Coordinates of C-alpha atoms and ligand atoms in Angstrom, one line a residue:
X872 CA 40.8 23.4 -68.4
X873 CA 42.5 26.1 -66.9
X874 CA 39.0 27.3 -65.5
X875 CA 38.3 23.8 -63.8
X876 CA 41.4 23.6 -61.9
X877 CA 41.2 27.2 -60.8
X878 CA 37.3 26.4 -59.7
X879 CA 38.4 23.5 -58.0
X880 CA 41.3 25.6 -55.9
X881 CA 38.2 27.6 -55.2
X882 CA 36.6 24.5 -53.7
X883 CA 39.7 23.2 -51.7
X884 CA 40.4 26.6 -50.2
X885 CA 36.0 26.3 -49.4
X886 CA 36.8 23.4 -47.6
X887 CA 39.9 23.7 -45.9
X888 CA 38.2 27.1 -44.4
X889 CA 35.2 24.9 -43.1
X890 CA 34.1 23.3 -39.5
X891 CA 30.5 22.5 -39.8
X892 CA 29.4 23.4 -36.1
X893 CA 26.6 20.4 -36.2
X894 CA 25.3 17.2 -38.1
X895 CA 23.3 19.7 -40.3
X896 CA 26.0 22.0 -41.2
X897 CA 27.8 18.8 -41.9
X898 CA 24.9 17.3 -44.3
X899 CA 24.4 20.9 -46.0
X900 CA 28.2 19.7 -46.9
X901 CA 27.5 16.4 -48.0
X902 CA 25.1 17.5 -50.1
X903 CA 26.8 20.2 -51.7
X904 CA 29.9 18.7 -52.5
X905 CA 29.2 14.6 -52.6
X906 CA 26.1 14.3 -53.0
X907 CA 24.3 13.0 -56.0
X908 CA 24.0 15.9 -57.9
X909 CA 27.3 17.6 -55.8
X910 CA 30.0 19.3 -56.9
X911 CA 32.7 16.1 -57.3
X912 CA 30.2 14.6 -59.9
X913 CA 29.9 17.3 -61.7
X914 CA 33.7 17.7 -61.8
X915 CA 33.8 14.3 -63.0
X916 CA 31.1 14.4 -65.6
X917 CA 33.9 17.2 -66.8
X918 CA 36.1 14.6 -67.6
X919 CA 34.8 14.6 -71.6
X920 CA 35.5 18.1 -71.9
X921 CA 39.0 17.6 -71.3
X922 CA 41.8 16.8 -73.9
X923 CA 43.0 13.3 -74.1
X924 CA 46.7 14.5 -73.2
X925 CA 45.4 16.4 -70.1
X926 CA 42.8 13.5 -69.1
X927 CA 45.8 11.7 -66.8
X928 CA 46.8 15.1 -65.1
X929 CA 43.6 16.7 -64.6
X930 CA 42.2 13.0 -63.7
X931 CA 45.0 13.4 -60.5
X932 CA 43.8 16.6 -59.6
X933 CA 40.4 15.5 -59.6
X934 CA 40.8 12.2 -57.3
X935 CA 43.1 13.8 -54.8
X936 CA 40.0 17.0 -54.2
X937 CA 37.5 13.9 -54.2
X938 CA 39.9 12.4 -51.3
X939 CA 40.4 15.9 -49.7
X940 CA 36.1 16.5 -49.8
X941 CA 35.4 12.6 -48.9
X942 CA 38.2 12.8 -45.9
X943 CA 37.1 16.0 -44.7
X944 CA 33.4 14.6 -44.4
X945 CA 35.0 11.6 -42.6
X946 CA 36.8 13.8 -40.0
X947 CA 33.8 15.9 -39.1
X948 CA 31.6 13.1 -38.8
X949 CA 33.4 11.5 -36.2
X950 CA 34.0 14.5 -34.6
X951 CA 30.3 15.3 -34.1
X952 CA 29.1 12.0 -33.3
X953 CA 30.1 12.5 -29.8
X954 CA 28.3 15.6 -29.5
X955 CA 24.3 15.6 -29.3
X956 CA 22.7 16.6 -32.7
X957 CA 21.7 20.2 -31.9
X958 CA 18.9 19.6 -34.3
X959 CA 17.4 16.6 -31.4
X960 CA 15.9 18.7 -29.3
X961 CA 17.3 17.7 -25.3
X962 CA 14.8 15.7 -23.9
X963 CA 12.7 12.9 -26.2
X964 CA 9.1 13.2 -25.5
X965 CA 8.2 10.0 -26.7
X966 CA 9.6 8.2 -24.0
X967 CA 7.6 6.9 -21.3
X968 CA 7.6 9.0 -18.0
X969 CA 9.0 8.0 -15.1
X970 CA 6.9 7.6 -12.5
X971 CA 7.2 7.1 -8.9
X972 CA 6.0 4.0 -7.4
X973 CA 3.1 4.1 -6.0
X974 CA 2.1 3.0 -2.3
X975 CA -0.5 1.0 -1.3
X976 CA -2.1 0.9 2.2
X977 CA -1.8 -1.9 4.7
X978 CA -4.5 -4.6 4.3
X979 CA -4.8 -4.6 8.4
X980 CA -5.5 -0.4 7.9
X981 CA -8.1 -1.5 4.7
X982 CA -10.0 -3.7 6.6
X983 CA -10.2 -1.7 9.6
X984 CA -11.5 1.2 7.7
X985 CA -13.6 -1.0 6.2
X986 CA -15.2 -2.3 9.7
X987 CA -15.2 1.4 11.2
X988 CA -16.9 3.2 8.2
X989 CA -19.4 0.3 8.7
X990 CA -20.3 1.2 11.9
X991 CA -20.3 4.7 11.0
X992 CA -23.0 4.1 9.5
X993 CA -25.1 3.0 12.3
X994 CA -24.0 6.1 14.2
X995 CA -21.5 4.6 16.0
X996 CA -18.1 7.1 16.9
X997 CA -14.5 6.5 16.9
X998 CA -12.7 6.2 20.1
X999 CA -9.2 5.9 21.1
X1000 CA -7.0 5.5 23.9
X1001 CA -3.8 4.8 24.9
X1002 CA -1.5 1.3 23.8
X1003 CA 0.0 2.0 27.7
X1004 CA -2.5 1.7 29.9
X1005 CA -2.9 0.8 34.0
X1006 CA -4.1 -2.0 35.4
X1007 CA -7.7 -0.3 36.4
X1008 CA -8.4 0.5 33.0
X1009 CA -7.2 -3.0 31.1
X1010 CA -8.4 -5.3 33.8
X1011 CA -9.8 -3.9 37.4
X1012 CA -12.9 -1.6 36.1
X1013 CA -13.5 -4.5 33.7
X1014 CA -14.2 -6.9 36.4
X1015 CA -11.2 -8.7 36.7
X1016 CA -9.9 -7.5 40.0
X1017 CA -6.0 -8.5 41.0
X1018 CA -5.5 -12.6 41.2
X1019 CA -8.9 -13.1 38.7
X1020 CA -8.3 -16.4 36.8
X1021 CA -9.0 -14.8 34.0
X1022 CA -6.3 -12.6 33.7
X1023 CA -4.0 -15.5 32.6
X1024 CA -6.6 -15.5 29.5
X1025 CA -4.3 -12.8 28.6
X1026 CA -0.5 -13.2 28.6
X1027 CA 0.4 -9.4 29.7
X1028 CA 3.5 -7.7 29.0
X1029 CA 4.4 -5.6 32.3
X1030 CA 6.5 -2.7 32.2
X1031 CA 9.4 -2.7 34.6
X1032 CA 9.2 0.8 35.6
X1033 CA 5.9 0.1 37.4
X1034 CA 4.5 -2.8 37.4
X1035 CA 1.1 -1.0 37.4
X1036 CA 1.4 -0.4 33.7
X1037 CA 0.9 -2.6 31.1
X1038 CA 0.4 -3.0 27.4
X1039 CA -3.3 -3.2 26.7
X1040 CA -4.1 -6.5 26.1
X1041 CA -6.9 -5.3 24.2
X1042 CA -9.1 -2.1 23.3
X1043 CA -11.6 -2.3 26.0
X1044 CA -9.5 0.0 27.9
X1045 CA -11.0 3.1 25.9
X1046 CA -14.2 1.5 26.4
X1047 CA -13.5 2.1 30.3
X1048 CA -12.1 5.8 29.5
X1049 CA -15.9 6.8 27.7
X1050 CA -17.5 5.8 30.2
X1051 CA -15.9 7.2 33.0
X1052 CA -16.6 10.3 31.0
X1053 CA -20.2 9.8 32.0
X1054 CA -21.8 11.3 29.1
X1055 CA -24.5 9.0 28.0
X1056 CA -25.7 7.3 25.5
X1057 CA -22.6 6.1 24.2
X1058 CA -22.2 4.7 20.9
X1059 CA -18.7 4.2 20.2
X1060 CA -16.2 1.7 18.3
X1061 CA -12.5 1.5 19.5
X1062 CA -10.1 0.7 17.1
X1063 CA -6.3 -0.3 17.8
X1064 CA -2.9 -2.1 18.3
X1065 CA -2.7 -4.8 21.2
X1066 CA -0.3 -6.5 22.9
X1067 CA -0.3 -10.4 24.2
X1068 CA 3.2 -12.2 25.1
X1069 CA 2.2 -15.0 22.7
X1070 CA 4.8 -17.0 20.6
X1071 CA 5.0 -16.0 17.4
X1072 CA 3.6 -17.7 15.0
X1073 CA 1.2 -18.6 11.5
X1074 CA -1.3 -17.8 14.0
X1075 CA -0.5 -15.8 16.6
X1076 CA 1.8 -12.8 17.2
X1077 CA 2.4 -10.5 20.6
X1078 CA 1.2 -7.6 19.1
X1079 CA -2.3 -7.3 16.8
X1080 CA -5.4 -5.2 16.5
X1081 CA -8.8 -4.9 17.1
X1082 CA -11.8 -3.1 16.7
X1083 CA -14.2 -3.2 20.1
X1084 CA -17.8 -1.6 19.9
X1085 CA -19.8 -0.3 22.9
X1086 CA -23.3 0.6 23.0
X1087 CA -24.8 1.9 26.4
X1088 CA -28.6 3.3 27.1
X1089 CA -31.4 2.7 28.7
X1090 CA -33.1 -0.9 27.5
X1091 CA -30.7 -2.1 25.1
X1092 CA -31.3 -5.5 24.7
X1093 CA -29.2 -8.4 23.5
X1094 CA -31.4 -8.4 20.4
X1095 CA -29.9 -5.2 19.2
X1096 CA -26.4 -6.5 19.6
X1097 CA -27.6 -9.1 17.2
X1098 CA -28.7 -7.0 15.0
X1099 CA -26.6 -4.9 14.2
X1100 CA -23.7 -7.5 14.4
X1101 CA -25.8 -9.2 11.4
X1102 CA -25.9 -5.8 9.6
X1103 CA -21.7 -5.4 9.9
X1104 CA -21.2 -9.2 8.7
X1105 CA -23.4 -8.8 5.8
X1106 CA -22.2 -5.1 5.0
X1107 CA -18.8 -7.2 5.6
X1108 CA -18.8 -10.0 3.0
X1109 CA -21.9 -10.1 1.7
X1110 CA -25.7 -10.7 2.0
X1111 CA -25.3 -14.4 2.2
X1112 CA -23.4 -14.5 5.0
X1113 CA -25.1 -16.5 8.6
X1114 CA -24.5 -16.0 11.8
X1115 CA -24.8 -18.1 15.0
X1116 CA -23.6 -17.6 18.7
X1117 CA -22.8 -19.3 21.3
X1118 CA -22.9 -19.5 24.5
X1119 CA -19.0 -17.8 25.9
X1120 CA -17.5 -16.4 29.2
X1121 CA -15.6 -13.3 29.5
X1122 CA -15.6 -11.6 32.9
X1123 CA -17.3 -8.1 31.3
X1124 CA -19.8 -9.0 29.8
X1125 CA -23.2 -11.4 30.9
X1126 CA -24.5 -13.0 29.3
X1127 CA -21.4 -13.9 26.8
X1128 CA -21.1 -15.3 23.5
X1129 CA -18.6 -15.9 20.8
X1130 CA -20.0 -15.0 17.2
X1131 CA -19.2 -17.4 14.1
X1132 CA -19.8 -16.6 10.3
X1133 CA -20.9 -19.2 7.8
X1134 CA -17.4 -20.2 6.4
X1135 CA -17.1 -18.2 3.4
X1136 CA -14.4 -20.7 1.3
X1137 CA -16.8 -23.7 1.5
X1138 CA -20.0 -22.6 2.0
X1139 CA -21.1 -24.4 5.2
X1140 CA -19.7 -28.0 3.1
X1141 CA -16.7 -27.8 5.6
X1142 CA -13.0 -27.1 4.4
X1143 CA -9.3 -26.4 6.1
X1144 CA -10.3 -23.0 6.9
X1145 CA -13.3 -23.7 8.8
X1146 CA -11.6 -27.1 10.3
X1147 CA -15.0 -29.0 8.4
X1148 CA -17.4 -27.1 10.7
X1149 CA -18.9 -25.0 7.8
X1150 CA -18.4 -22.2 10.8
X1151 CA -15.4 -19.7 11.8
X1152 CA -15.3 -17.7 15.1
X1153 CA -15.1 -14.0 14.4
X1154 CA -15.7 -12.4 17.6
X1155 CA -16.3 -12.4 21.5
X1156 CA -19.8 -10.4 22.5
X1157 CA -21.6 -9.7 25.2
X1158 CA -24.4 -7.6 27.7
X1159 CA -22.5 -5.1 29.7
X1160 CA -21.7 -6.9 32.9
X1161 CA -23.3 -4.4 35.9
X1162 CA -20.1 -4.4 38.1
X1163 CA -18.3 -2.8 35.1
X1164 CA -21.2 0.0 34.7
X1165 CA -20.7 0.5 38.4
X1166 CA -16.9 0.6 38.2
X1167 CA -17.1 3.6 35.7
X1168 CA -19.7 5.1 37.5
X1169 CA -23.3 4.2 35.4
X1170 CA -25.8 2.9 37.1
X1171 CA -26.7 -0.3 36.1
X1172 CA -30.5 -0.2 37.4
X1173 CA -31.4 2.3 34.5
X1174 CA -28.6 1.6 32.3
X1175 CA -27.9 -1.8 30.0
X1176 CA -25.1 -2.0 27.1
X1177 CA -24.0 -4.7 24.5
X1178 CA -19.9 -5.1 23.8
X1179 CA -18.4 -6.9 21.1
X1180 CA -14.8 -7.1 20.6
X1181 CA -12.6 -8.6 17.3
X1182 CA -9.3 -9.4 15.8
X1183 CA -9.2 -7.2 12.3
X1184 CA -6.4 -10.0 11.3
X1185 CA -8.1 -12.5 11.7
X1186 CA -11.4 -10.8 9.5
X1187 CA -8.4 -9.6 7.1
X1188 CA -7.2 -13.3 6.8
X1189 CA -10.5 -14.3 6.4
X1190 CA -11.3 -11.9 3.4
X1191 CA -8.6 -12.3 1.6
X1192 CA -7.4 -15.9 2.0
X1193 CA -4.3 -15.3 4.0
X1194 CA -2.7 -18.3 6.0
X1195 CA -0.3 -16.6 8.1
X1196 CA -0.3 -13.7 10.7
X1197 CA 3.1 -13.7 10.1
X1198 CA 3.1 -11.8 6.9
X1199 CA 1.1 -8.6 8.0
X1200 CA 4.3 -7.5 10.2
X1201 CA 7.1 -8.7 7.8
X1202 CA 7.2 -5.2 5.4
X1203 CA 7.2 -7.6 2.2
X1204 CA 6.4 -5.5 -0.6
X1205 CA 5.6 -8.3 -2.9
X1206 CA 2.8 -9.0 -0.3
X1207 CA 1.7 -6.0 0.3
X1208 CA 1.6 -4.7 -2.9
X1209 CA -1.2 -6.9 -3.9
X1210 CA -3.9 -4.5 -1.6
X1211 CA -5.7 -2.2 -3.9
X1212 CA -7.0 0.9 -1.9
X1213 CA -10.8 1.3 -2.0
X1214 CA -10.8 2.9 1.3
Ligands
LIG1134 N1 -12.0 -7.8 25.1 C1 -12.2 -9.1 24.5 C2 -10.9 -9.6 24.0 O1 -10.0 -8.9 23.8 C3 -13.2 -9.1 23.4 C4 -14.6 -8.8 23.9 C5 -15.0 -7.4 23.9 C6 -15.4 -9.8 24.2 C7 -16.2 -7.1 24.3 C8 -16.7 -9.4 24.7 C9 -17.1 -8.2 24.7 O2 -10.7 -10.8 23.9

């Protein structure tokens, strides 16, 4: 008896000296001194031993150091539940990463390098020029001197510093620039931004872009613009695409002609897209008109030259079922998200 309550002053004076610095420390505790085989069952299970007379006293003694060890457990638990279990290590690996969000590129800038790796592959270069150009270069050396008609086919937007400059209307400008650098053949496609002062809309906007091809040397023929226009389409959206052209006017080029694809939704059976025609225009075409070889300095006597201009909208639209213009300048995410990158 005596021995018991002098071990059990032992354990107080153990316990009172204690801080378990972490949720281990604190369970080494829990085991030692309540846990199943711990030390306040084994004080109870001491109970027998006892004398009756003694059994209420040393009873007393025993349930206040089961309260003192039981409190004490209480106190340090809450105490170190605020604190991060040393034992966890500080970051948990089974989480899922975080990760960046990933970009995707523009449809326009898909399909165009779509279209220009294309022609790469027929040997054609890329060429590229300026978005403000003068009025030689957009209109003039393309045939359509000051007060042509068909400079109304393009709403211009003027620059007020001089009214000489302009925003291209369209990328035939760089065609102008290659050849004025007189090096021949040339074999070149000229991708860019234009500007037209067009109301907006689901189908037209003042600025777009385009992709123009020239091909200059001696005896090209209009049969090798077809060609190789049948080769892009195909390459394009497939090997059972059609063509068929007719008969157009633009001022650079002569003949002209205006280039329609087999409509790709229906089939030829007609639909919205193709307004029933089974047919949807995808670009203007033409021979080299000789006053424009002569205005950039080729001589049109040995030299001939196919040119073919289009809207990489419109082919974008086309592609992937897109109904208005609108969208491809409107920084939506949740459209342009849907784009995955092959190019
Ligand atoms: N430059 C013309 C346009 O922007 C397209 C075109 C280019 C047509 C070359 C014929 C030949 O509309």
């Amino acid at each position: 008896m005596e021995q018991l309550l002098e071990q059990i002053n032992a354990y107080k004076t153990e316990i009172e000296s204690l801080t378990p610095a972490d949720a281990a420390a604190l369970e080494t505790y829990r085991i030692r001194f309540l846990g199943a085989k711990g030390i306040v069952k084994a004080l109870f299970g001491e109970m027998k031993q006892v004398p009756n007379e003694s059994k209420k006293s040393f009873g007393a003694v025993l349930n206040d150091f089961k309260q003192l060890a039981e409190g004490k457990y209480e106190e340090w638990k809450t105490g170190l539940a605020g604190q991060p279990a040393e034992a966890a290590p500080a970051v948990d690996f089974t989480l899922p990463g975080a990760t960046d969000p990933m970009g995707s590129r523009h449809p326009i800038s898909l399909v165009r390098n779509e279209i220009v790796s294309i022609f790469r592959r027929l040997g054609f270069a890329v060429a590229e020029g300026p978005e403000i150009e003068d009025d030689f270069h957009n209109f003039t050396a393309l045939n359509l001197p000051e007060h042509h008609p068909a400079r109304d086919m393009q709403d211009t937007f003027y620059l007020h510093r001089n009214p000489d400059w302009l925003l291209r209307t369209h990328t035939s400008n760089v065609q102008v620039r290659e050849m004025e650098k007189g090096k021949l053949p040339i074999r070149v496609i000229c991708p860019g931004r234009v500007y037209r002062n067009e109301t907006i809309s689901a189908r037209a906007h003042c600025f777009f872009h385009q992709v123009e091809g020239l091909y200059i040397d001696e005896q090209v023929s209009f049969a090798d613009l077809k060609q190789t226009l049948y080769f892009f389409v195909q390459e394009l959206f497939g090997q059972d695409v059609k063509i068929r052209f007719r008969p157009s006017y633009f001022p650079f080029t002569e003949p002209s002609a205006e280039m329609d694809i087999s409509c790709l939704l229906c089939h030829g059976k007609g639909c919205n897209v193709c307004k029933h025609t089974g047919w949807v225009e995808i670009l203007g075409c033409g021979m080299v008109h000789p006053h424009v070889l002569e205005n950039c300095g080729i001589d049109p006597n040995k030299y001939t030259g196919y040119a073919f201009g289009m809207g990489i909208e419109r082919i974008t639209m086309l592609k992937y079922q897109i109904n208005d213009l609108r969208l491809f300048s409107e920084n939506d995410v949740r459209f342009l998200e849907q784009f995955s990158a092959s190019f």
